[in-house]
XYZ file of N, CA and C in Angstrom:
234
model
N 98.920 152.869 51.048
C 98.099 151.706 52.093
C 96.921 151.811 52.571
N 96.009 151.101 52.819
C 94.630 151.663 53.357
C 94.630 150.790 54.822
N 93.989 151.143 55.702
C 93.678 151.124 56.964
C 92.411 149.710 56.800
N 93.243 148.774 57.846
C 92.135 147.392 57.434
C 90.970 147.674 58.486
N 90.269 147.285 58.074
C 88.711 147.293 58.439
C 88.585 146.187 59.808
N 87.641 146.365 60.915
C 87.547 145.899 61.930
C 86.139 146.019 61.951
N 85.354 144.624 61.812
C 83.694 144.535 61.800
C 83.507 144.289 63.525
N 84.193 144.973 63.958
C 83.668 144.645 65.957
C 82.919 145.727 66.194
N 82.142 145.421 67.191
C 80.951 146.598 68.003
C 81.410 147.461 68.497
N 81.189 148.768 68.312
C 81.921 149.413 69.173
C 81.034 149.703 70.537
N 81.637 149.826 71.856
C 80.956 149.857 72.997
C 79.915 150.894 73.259
N 79.380 150.658 73.251
C 78.721 151.963 74.105
C 77.854 151.981 74.927
N 76.964 152.625 75.877
C 77.000 152.917 76.949
C 76.076 151.667 77.183
N 75.458 151.458 76.590
C 74.902 150.202 76.718
C 74.772 148.579 76.946
N 76.248 148.639 76.068
C 76.981 147.054 75.827
C 77.754 147.044 77.170
N 78.248 147.771 77.742
C 79.103 147.978 78.674
C 79.057 147.205 80.060
N 76.960 147.887 80.367
C 77.150 146.863 81.819
C 76.611 145.315 81.330
N 76.133 145.093 79.842
C 75.664 144.006 79.969
C 77.269 143.148 79.110
N 78.373 143.704 79.217
C 79.500 142.791 78.999
C 79.879 142.414 80.042
N 79.960 143.443 81.153
C 80.649 143.384 82.644
C 79.851 142.251 83.274
N 78.271 141.842 82.991
C 77.479 140.966 83.589
C 77.724 139.743 83.247
N 78.484 139.426 81.891
C 78.434 138.263 81.170
C 80.068 138.166 82.010
N 81.119 138.757 82.443
C 82.185 138.717 82.692
C 82.272 138.354 84.148
N 81.025 138.708 84.802
C 81.345 138.771 86.123
C 80.302 137.100 86.414
N 79.618 137.192 85.571
C 79.011 135.507 85.841
C 79.561 134.490 85.589
N 81.241 134.687 84.408
C 81.833 133.869 84.118
C 82.712 133.730 85.032
N 83.053 134.277 85.817
C 84.046 134.570 86.866
C 83.015 133.422 88.226
N 82.511 133.954 88.217
C 81.416 133.191 89.183
C 81.171 131.779 89.043
N 80.764 131.554 87.746
C 81.066 129.565 87.140
C 82.095 129.242 87.409
N 83.524 129.646 87.001
C 84.344 129.457 87.035
C 85.355 129.168 88.728
N 84.984 129.719 89.337
C 85.200 129.997 91.195
C 83.825 128.744 91.395
N 83.345 128.200 91.308
C 82.265 127.350 91.463
C 83.152 125.620 91.840
N 83.569 125.624 90.511
C 84.220 124.068 90.968
C 85.383 124.428 92.177
N 85.824 125.098 92.376
C 86.732 124.653 93.097
C 86.232 124.855 94.735
N 85.364 126.015 94.491
C 84.303 126.466 96.085
C 83.748 124.773 96.143
N 83.189 123.950 95.510
C 82.566 122.938 95.748
C 83.288 121.678 95.986
N 84.743 121.790 95.414
C 85.565 120.232 96.245
C 85.736 121.004 97.686
N 86.176 122.373 98.195
C 86.776 122.660 99.123
C 84.846 122.638 100.139
N 84.059 122.462 99.689
C 82.811 122.388 100.724
C 82.381 120.552 100.389
N 83.425 119.711 99.790
C 82.784 118.854 99.805
C 83.215 118.075 100.064
N 84.834 117.712 100.288
C 86.165 117.309 101.171
C 85.771 117.340 102.569
N 85.383 118.176 102.762
C 85.311 118.289 104.756
C 84.150 117.563 104.883
N 83.165 117.359 103.555
C 81.901 117.147 104.364
C 81.778 115.343 104.163
N 82.750 114.752 103.501
C 83.209 112.995 103.378
C 83.001 112.186 104.882
N 83.340 112.642 106.022
C 83.520 111.889 107.236
C 81.488 111.841 107.763
N 81.313 112.895 107.478
C 79.780 113.602 108.112
C 78.616 112.806 107.124
N 79.204 112.527 105.531
C 78.409 111.905 104.273
C 78.321 110.017 105.099
N 79.531 109.382 105.473
C 79.885 109.047 105.540
C 79.171 107.535 107.052
N 79.211 108.817 107.626
C 78.121 108.584 108.889
C 77.428 108.898 109.095
N 76.196 109.445 107.996
C 74.683 109.742 107.990
C 74.576 108.444 106.744
N 75.246 108.140 105.894
C 74.937 106.595 105.172
C 75.018 105.823 105.734
N 76.283 105.497 106.639
C 76.356 104.114 107.291
C 77.482 103.482 106.682
N 78.236 103.977 106.143
C 79.068 103.271 105.617
C 80.562 103.839 105.649
N 81.934 103.524 105.064
C 82.896 103.517 104.826
C 83.361 104.878 104.584
N 84.103 105.304 104.824
C 84.712 106.905 104.191
C 85.420 106.691 103.105
N 85.885 105.727 102.891
C 86.771 105.277 101.694
C 85.735 104.868 100.199
N 84.460 104.472 100.817
C 83.622 103.960 99.912
C 82.801 105.420 99.403
N 82.205 106.666 100.335
C 82.280 107.258 100.051
C 83.237 108.428 99.390
N 84.465 108.133 99.678
C 85.411 108.653 98.435
C 84.992 108.768 96.987
N 84.882 107.168 96.717
C 84.371 106.945 95.633
C 84.012 107.818 94.620
N 82.744 108.498 94.967
C 81.978 109.275 94.397
C 82.525 110.871 94.117
N 83.890 111.036 94.489
C 84.802 111.867 94.291
C 85.332 111.902 92.755
N 85.778 110.780 92.416
C 86.201 110.864 91.012
C 85.079 110.657 89.906
N 83.406 111.009 90.526
C 82.615 110.877 89.477
C 82.135 112.697 89.675
N 82.563 113.027 90.639
C 82.180 114.379 90.411
C 83.060 115.197 89.899
N 84.795 114.824 89.529
C 85.802 115.393 88.856
C 85.439 114.910 87.639
N 85.216 113.814 87.118
C 84.512 113.872 85.445
C 83.190 114.302 85.254
N 82.509 114.865 86.107
C 81.287 115.725 85.584
C 82.075 117.111 85.182
N 82.533 117.761 86.132
C 83.474 119.202 86.410
C 83.585 119.041 85.127
N 85.220 118.032 84.480
C 85.647 118.123 83.126
C 85.612 118.125 81.791
N 83.811 117.259 82.391
C 82.990 116.941 80.990
C 82.625 118.636 80.439
N 81.884 118.906 82.146
C 81.465 120.091 81.440
C 81.998 121.304 81.030
N 83.459 121.510 81.472
C 84.607 122.392 80.633
C 84.614 122.098 79.577
N 84.743 120.571 79.393
C 84.805 120.638 77.486
C 84.224 120.794 76.783
N 82.908 120.618 77.176
C 81.704 121.352 76.319
C 81.276 122.350 76.427
N 81.540 123.094 77.722
C 81.399 125.055 77.553
C 82.551 125.556 77.603
N 83.604 124.920 77.912
C 84.954 125.739 77.802
C 85.249 126.347 79.324
N 86.413 126.385 79.151
C 87.037 126.767 80.604
C 86.503 128.010 81.423
């Protein structure tokens, strides 16, 4: 029997920090969606008061945010 060959790049001292940087960046990008929602929802009444409209009208911008978030995840991945 023969050993299967793998075409993977061995992790060296230079590729490990580079890989950890990508992992950290992806983790921060994943946390960006929930963080922005947590900041956006409490600000709805303040935005409505500043714009001089009802809170329900400002809340209509929330589905647009969710659509953009979902579209971004479909295009770039989760």
